[in-house]
Short mmCIF file of C-alpha atoms and ligand atoms in Angstrom, two decimals:
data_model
loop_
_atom_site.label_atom_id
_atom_site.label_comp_id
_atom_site.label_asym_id
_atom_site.label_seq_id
_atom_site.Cartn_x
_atom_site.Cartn_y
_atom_site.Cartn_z
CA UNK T 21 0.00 0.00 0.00
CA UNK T 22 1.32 3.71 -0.58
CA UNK T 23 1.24 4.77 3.04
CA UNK T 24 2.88 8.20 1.79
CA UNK T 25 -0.71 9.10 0.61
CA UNK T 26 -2.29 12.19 2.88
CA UNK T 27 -5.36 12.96 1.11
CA UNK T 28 -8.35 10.96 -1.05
CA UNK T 29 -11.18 12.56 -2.54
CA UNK T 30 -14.12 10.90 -3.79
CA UNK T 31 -16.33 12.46 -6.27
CA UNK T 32 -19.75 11.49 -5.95
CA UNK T 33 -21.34 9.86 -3.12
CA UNK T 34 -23.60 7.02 -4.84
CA UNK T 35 -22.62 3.13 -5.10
CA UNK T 36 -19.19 3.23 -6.38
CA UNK T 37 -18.07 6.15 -4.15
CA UNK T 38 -18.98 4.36 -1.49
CA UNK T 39 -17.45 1.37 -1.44
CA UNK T 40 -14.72 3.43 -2.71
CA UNK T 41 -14.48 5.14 0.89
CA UNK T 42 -15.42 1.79 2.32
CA UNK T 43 -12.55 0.44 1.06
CA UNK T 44 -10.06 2.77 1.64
CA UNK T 45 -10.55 2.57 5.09
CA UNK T 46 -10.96 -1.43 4.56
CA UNK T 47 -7.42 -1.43 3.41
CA UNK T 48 -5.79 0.61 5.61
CA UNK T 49 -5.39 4.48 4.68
CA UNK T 50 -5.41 6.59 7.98
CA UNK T 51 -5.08 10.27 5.61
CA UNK T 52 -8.15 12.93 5.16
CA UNK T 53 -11.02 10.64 3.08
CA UNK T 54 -13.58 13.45 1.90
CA UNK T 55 -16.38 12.09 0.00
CA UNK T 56 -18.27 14.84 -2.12
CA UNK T 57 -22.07 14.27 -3.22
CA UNK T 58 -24.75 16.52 -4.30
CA UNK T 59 -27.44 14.63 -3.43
CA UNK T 60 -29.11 15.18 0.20
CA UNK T 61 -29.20 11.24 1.09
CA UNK T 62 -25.97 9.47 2.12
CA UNK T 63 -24.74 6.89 -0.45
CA UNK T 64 -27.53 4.61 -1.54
CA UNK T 65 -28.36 1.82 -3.86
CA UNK T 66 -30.58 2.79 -6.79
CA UNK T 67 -32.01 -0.79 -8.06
CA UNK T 68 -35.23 -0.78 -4.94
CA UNK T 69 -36.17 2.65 -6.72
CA UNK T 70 -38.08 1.08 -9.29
CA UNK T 71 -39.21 -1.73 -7.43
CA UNK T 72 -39.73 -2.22 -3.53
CA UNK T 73 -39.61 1.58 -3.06
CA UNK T 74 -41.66 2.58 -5.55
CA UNK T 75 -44.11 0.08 -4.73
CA UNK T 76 -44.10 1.71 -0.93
CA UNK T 77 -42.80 -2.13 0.52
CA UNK T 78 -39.92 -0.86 1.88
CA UNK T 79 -38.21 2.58 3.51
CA UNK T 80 -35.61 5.05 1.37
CA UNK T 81 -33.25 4.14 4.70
CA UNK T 82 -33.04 0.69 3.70
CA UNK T 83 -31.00 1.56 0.73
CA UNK T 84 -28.61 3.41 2.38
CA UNK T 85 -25.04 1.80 2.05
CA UNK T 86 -23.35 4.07 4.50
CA UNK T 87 -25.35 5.94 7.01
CA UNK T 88 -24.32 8.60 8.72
CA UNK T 89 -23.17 6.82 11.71
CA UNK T 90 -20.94 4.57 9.62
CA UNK T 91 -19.44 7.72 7.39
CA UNK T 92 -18.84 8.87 11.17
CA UNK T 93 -16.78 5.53 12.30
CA UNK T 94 -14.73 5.18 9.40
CA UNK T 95 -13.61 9.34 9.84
CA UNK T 96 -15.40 9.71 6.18
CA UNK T 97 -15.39 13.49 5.71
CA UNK T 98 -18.95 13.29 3.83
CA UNK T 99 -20.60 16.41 2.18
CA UNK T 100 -23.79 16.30 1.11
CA UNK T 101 -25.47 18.36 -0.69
CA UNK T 102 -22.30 19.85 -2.17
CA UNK T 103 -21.67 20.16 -5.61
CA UNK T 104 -18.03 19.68 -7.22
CA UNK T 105 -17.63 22.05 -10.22
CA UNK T 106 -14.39 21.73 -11.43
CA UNK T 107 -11.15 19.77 -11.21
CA UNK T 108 -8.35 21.17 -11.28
CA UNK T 109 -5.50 18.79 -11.98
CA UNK T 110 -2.95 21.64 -12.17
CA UNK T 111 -3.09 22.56 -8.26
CA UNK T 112 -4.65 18.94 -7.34
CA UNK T 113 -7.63 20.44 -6.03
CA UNK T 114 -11.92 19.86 -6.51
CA UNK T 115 -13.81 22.90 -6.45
CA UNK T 116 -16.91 23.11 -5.05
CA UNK T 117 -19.96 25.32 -6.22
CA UNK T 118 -20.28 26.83 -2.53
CA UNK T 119 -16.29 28.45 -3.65
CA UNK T 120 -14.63 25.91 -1.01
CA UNK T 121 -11.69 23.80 -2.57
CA UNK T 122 -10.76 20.32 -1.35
CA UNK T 123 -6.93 19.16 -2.21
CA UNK T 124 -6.59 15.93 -3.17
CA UNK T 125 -3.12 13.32 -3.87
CA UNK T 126 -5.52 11.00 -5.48
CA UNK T 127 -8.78 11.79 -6.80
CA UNK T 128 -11.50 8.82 -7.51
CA UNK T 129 -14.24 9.84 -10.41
CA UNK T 130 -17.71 8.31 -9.37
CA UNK T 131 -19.95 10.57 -10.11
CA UNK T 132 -22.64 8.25 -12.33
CA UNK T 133 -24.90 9.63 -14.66
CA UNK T 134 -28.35 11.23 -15.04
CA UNK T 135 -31.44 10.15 -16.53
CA UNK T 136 -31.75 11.42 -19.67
CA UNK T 137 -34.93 13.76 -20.68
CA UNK T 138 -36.99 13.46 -23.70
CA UNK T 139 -36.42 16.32 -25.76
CA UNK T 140 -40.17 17.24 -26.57
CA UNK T 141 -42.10 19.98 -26.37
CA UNK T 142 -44.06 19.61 -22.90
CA UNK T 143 -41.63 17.34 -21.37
CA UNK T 144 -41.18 20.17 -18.62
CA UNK T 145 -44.96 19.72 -17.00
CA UNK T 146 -45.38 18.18 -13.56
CA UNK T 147 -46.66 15.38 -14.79
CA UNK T 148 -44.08 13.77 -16.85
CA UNK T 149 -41.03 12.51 -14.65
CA UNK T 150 -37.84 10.80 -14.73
CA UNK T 151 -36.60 8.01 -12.68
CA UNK T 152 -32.98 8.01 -11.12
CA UNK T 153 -33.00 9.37 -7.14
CA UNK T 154 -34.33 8.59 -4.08
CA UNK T 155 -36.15 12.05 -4.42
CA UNK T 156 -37.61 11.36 -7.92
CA UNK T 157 -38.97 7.88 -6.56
CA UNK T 158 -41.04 9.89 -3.53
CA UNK T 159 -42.29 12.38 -6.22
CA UNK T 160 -43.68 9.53 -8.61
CA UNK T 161 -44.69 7.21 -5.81
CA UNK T 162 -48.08 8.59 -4.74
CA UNK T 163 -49.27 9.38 -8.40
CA UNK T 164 -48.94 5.88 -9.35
CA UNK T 165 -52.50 5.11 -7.79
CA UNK T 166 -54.91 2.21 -8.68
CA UNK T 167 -56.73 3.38 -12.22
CA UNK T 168 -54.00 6.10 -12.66
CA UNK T 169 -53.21 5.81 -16.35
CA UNK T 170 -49.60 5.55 -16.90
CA UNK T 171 -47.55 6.17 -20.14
CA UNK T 172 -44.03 4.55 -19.94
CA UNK T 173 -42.13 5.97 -22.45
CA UNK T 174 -39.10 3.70 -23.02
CA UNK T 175 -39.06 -0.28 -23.41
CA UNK T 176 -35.85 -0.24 -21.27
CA UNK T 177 -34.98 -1.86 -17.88
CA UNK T 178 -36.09 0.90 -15.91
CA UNK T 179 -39.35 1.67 -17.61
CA UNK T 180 -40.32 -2.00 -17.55
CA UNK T 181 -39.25 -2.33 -13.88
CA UNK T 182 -41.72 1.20 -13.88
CA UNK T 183 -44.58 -0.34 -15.73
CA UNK T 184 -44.57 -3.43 -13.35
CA UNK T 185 -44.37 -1.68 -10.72
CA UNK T 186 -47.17 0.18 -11.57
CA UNK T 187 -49.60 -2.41 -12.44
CA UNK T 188 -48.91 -4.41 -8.99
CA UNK T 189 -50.05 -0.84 -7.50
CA UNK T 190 -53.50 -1.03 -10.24
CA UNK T 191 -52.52 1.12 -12.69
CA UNK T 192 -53.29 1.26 -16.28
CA UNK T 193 -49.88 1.03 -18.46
CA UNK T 194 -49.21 2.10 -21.50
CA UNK T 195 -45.41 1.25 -23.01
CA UNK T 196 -44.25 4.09 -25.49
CA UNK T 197 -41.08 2.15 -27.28
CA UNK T 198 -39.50 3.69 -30.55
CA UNK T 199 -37.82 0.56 -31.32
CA UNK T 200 -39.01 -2.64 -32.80
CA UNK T 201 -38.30 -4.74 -29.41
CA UNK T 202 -37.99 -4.39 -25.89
CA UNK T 203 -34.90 -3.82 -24.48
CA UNK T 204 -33.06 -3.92 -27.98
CA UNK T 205 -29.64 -2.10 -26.49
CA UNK T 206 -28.88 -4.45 -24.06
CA UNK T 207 -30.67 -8.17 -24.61
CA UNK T 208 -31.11 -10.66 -27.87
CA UNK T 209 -34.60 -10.82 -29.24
CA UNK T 210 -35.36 -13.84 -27.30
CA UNK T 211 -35.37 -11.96 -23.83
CA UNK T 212 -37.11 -9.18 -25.96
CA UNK T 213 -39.94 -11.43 -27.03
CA UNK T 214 -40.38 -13.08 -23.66
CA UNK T 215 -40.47 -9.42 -21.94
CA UNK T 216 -43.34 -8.53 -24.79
CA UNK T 217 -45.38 -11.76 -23.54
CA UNK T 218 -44.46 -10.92 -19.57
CA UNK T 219 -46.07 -7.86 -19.52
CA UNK T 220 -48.79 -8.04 -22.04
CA UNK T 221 -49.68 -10.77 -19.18
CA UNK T 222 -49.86 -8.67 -16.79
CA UNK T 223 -52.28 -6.23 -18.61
CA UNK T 224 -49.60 -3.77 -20.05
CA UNK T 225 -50.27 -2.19 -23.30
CA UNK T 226 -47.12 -2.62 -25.12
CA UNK T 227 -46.74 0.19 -28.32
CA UNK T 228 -43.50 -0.85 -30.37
CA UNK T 229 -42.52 1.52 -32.70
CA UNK T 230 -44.21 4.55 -30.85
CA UNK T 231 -42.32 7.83 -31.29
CA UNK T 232 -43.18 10.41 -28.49
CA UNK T 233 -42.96 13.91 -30.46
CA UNK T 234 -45.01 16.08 -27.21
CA UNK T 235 -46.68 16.05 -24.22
CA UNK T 236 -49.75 18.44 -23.03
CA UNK T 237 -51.67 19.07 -20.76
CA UNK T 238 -55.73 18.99 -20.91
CA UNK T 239 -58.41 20.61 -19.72
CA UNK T 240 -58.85 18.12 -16.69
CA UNK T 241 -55.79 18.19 -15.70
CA UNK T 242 -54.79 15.13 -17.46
CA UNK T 243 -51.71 15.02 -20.27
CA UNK T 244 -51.65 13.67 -23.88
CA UNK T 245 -48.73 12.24 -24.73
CA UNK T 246 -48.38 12.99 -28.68
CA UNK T 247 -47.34 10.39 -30.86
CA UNK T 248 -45.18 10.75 -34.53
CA UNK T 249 -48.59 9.76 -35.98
CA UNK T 250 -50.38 12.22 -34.67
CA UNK T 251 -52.30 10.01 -31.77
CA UNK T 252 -52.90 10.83 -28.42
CA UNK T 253 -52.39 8.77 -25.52
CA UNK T 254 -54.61 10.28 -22.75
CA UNK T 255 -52.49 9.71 -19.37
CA UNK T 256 -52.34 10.73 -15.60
CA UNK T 257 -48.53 10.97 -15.26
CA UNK T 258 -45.64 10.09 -18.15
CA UNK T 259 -42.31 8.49 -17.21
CA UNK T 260 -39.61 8.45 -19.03
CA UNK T 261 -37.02 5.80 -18.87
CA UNK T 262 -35.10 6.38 -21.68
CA UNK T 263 -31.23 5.85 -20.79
CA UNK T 264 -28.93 7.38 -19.26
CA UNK T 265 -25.94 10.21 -19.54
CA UNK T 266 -22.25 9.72 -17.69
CA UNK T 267 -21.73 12.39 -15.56
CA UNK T 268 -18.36 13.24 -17.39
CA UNK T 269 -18.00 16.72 -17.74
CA UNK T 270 -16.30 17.66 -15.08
CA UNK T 271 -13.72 15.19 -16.15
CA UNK T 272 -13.86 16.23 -19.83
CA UNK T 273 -13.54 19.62 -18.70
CA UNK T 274 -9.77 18.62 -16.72
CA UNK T 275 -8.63 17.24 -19.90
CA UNK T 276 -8.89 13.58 -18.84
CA UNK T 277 -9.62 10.82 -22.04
CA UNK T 278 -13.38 10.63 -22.42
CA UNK T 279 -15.01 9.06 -24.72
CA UNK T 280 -19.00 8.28 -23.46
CA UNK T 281 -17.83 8.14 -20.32
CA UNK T 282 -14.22 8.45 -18.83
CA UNK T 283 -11.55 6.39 -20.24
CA UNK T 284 -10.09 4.16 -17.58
CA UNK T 285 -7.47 0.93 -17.50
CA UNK T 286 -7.40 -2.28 -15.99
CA UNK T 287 -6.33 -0.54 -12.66
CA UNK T 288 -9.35 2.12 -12.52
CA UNK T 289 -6.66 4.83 -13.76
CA UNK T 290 -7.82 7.58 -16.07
CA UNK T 291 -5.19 9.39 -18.35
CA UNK T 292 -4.36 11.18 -15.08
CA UNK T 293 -2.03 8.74 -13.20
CA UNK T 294 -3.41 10.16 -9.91
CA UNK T 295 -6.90 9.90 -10.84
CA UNK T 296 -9.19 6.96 -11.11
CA UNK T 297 -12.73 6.56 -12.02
CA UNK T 298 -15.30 4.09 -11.57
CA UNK T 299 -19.29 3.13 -11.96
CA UNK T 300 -21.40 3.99 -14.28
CA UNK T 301 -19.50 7.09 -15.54
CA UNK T 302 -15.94 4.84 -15.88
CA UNK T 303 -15.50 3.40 -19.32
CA UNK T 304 -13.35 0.45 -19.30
CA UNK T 305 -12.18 -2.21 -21.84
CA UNK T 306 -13.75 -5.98 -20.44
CA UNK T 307 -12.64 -8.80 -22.29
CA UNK T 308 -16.09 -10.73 -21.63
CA UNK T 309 -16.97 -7.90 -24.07
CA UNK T 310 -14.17 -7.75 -26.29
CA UNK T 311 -14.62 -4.11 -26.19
CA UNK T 312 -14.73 -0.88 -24.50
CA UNK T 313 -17.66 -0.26 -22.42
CA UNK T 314 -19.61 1.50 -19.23
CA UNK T 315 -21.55 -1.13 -17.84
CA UNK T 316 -24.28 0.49 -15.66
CA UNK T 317 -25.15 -2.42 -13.41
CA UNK T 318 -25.45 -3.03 -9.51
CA UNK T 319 -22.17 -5.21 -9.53
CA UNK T 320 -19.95 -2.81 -11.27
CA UNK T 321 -20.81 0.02 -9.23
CA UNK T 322 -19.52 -1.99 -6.58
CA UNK T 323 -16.41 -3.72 -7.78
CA UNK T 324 -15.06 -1.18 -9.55
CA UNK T 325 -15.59 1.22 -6.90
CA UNK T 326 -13.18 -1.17 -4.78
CA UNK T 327 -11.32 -2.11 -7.26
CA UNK T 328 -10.72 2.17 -7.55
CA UNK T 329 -9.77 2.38 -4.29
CA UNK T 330 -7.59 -0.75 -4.00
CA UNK T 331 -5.36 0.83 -6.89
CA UNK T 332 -5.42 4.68 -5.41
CA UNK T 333 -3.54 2.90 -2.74
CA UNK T 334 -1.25 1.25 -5.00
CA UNK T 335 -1.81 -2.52 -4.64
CA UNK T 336 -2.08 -4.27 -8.47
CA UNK T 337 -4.85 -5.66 -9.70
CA UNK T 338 -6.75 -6.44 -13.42
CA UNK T 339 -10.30 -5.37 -12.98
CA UNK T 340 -12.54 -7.12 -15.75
CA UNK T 341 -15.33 -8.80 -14.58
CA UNK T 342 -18.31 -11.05 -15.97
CA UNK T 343 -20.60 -8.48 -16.66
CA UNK T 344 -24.08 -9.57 -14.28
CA UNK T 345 -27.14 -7.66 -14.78
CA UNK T 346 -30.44 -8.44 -12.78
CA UNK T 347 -33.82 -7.42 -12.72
CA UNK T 348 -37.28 -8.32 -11.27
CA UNK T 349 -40.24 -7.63 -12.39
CA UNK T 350 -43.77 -9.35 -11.61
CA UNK T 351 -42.30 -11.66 -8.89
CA UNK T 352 -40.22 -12.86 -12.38
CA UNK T 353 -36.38 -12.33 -11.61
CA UNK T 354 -34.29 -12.22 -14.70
CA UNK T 355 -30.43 -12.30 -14.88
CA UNK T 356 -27.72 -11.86 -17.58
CA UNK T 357 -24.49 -13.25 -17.28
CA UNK T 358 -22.08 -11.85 -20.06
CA UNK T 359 -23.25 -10.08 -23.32
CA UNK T 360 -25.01 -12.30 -25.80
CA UNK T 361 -24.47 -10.91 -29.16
CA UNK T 362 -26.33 -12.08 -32.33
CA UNK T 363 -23.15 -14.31 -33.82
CA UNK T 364 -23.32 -16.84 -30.51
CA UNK T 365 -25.21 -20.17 -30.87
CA UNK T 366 -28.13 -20.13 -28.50
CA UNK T 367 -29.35 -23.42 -26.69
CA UNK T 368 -32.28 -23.32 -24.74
CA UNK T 369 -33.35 -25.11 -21.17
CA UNK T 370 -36.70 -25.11 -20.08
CA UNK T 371 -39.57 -22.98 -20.75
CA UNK T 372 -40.24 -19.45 -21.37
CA UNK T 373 -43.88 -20.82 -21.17
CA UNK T 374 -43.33 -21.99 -17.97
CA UNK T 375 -42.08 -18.93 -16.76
CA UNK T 376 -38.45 -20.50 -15.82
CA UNK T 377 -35.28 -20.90 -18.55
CA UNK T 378 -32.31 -20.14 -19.74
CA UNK T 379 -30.82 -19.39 -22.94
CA UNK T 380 -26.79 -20.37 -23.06
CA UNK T 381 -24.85 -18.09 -25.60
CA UNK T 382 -21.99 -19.79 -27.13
CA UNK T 383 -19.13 -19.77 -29.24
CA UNK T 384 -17.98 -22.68 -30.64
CA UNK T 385 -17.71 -25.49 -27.74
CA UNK T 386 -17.71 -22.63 -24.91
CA UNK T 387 -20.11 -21.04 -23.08
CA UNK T 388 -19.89 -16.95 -23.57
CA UNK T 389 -23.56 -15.88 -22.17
CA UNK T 390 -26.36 -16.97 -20.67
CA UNK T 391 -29.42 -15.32 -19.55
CA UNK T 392 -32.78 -16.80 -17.88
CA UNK T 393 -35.66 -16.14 -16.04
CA UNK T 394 -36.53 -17.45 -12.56
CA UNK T 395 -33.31 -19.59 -12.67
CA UNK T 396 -31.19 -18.49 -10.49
CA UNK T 397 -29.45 -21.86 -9.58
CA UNK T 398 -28.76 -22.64 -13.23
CA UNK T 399 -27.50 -19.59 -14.35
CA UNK T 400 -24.93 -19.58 -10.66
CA UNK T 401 -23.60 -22.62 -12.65
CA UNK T 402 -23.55 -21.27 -16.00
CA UNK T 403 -21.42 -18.40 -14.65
CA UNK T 404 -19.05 -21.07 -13.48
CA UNK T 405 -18.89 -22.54 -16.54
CA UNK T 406 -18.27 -19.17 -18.69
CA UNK T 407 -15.64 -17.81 -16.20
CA UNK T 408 -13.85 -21.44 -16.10
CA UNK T 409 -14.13 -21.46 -20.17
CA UNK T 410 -15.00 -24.67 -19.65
CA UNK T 411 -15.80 -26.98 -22.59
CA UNK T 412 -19.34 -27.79 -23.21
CA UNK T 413 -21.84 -29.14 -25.50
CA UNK T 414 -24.98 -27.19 -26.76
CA UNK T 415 -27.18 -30.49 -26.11
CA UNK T 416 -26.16 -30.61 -22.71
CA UNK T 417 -27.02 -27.53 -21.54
CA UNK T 418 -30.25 -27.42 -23.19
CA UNK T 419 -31.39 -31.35 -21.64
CA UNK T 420 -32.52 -30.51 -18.71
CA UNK T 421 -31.94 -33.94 -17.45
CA UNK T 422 -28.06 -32.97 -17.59
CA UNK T 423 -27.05 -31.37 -14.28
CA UNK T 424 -24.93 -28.31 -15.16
CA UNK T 425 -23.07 -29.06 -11.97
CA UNK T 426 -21.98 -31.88 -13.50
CA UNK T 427 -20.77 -29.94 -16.43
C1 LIG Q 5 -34.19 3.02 -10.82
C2 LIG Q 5 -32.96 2.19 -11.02
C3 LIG Q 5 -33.03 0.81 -10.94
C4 LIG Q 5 -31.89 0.02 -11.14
N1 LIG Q 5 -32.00 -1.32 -11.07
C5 LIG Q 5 -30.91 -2.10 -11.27
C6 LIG Q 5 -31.01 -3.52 -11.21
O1 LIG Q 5 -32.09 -4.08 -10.97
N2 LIG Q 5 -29.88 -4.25 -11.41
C7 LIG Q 5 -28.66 -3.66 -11.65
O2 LIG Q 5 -27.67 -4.37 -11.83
N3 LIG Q 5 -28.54 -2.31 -11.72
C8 LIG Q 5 -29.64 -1.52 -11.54
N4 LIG Q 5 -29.52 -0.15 -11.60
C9 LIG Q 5 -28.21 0.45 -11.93
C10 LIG Q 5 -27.36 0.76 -10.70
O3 LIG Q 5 -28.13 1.28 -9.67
C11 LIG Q 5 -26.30 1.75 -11.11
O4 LIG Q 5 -25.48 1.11 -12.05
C12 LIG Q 5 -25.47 2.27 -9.93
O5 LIG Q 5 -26.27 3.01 -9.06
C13 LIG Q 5 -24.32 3.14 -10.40
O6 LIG Q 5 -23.65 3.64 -9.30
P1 LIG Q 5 -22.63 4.86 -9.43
O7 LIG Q 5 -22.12 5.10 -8.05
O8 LIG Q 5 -21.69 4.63 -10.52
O9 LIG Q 5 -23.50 6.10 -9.90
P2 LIG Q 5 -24.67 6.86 -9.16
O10 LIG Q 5 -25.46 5.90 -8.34
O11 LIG Q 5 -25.36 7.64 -10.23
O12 LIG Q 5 -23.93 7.86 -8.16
C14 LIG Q 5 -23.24 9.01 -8.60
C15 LIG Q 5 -23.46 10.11 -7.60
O13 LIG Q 5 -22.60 11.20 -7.91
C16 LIG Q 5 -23.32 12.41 -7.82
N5 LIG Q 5 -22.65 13.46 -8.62
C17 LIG Q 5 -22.57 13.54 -9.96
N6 LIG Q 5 -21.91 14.64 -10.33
C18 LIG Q 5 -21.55 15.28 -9.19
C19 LIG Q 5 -20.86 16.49 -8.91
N7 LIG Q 5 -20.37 17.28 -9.88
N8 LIG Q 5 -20.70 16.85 -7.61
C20 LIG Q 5 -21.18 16.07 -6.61
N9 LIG Q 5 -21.83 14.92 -6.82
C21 LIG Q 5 -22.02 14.53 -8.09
C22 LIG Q 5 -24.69 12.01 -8.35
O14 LIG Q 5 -25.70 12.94 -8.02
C23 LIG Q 5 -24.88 10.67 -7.64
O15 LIG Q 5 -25.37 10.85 -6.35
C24 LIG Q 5 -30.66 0.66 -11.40
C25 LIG Q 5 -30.58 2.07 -11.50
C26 LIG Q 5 -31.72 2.81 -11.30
C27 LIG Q 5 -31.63 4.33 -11.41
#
């Protein structure tokens, strides 16, 4: 460890920062650890948001990852509420919007992203929202009321996680999608096509193709949300869920690499050899990929925001995990192991019918991705199997009478 180290700052006081801080102290460092976050809450996890939260089954404080009793023990110098507005890498400082200026020997880059607004005229009326804080969850909570209609604009993980959340509370849903499938970024067509079927289960109206050009409000306090065709879907509250921007400008504005995101190594180190980034904002290259990417997910928020603060102190280490991506939705949990892209072989197990399977992605004799649905055990194994590169055969993994622990 580089004991010589007096000062760490962490920018941005969500998942990564704080195991960043967490860590820090984990490992050892005794210097000044000052944690800078502009939101109000103390670090939190964002996934209950759309689900247990939302749904009003559990409390904002259970989310917390560092309260302010444990920022407290571990000597965490944490500011809420406090906006950073500029690094300065020339006098190794943060500034801070209120004028104050925090030195820093090592500086770790966590500050996320934002949800990203729809561009429309109307998309500034109270009753169209966006989903990404603890404080945007209590705003859209109560409105979500049985026979509420709801437009979802956006066939993406959050806006599905949204439109199921909102039918368990007995709303009416309408999903607003401009593409031709359901999550189309981020899964292969067979996760698309069983997400179609989930929620058109579940009562959901599911628009593909739907272009949102404007929102307004009516005369009874309701809002149309315009379509490219010209039709109006009559709603009580819009939500847009629509993606999501990296929080990079403060970086971009230092003069560290960027490039949809900001450009970090193996070790969490940006072009700046004293400063590291990770989370959503931190674009790395991950070999599962075979490319360059940010992966916005739970687990990366959290490894790489240790893996950040292991390497601010010095120690080695060759961050490039499995990407693992979860989500629940109707009591249905669905995981994704990897990145399935269209050139893999894909062998089925069970039965999207049934409501439990899992599709194995390969290449060849091994096993690059798999994703399923309510198959938790399986798909434990099937990250064994991927990380191992073990050999395997496509009519294995899709008999079900084969044991993939066996494999
Ligand atoms: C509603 C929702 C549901 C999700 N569900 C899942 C799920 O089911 N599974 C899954 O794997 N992932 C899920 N995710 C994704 C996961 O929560 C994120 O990947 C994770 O929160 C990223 O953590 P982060 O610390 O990188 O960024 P963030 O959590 O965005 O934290 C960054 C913090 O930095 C602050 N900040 C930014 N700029 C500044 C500045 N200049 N000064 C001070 N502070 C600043 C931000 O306000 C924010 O508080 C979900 C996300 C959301 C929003």
């Amino acid at each position: 460890m580089d004991t010589n180290v007096s000062t760490i700052v962490v920018l941005g006081a969500g998942q990564a920062g704080a195991w960043a801080a967490r860590t820090l102290r984990q490992e050892g460092f005794k210097g000044r650890l000052v944690l800078i976050g502009d939101e109000a809450h103390p670090p939190y996890e964002r996934p209950p948001l759309s689900k247990g939260i939302l749904a009003g089954e559990a409390q904002a404080e259970s989310l917390h990852i560092l309260d302010s009793a444990a920022l407290a023990e571990l000597s965490v110098e944490w500011l809420g509420n406090t906006r950073a507005v500029e690094i300065d890498r020339r006098g190794s400082r943060v500034v801070l919007a209120d004028g104050r200026v925090i030195p820093y020997e090592k500086l770790i880059i966590c500050t996320g992203g934002r949800a990203r607004a729809l561009m429309v005229p109307g998309s500034d009326l109270p009753g169209v929202h966006l989903l990404r804080t603890i404080d945007d969850t209590v705003r859209l909570a109560p409105v979500l009321r049985p026979g509420a209609r709801v437009a979802v604009i956006g066939g993406g993980w959050i806006g599905l996680e949204v439109a199921a959340t909102a039918r368990k509370l007995g709303a009416a849903v309408t999903v607003l999608e401009t593409a031709q499938r359901l999550c189309e970024r981020s899964v292969p067509e067979a996760l698309s096509a069983y997400l179609l079927e989930l929620h058109a289960a579940h009562g959901v109206e599911v628009r593909l193709g739907a272009a949102v050009t404007s929102f307004s409000s009516d005369d009874a306090g309701g809002l149309d949300v315009v379509l490219s065709d010209g039709q109006a879907i009559r709603s009580d509250v819009a939500v847009v869920g629509i993606g999501l921007i990296p929080n990079d400008e403060l970086a971009r504005t230092a003069g560290l690499e960027c490039d949809g995101g900001v450009l970090v190594d193996a070790q969490c180190r940006t072009s700046d050899p004293h400063i590291f980034a990770a989370g959503d904002v931190a674009v790395a290259r991950n070999s599962w990929a075979g490319r360059r990417l940010r992966l916005e997910s739970w687990q990366n928020a959290q490894e790489q925001g240790i893996a950040a603060a292991k390497s601010a102190l010095g120690q080695h280490l060759e961050y490039d995990p499995l990407p693992w991506f979860w989500s629940d939705q109707y009591g249905t949990n669905l995981q994704i192991y990897g990145i399935p892209m269209p050139a893999h072989q894909m062998v089925m197990r069970g039965n999207p019918a049934a409501g439990s399977f899992v599709c194995f992605y390969l290449e060849g004799d091994r096993l690059i991705a798999a994703l399923g649905s309510n198959a938790a055990r399986d798909l434990r194994f099937a990250k064994r199997l991927i990380e191992r590169r073990t050999q395997v055969r496509g009519e294995d993994l899709a008999n079900p009478e084969v044991a993939l622990a066996k494999l």
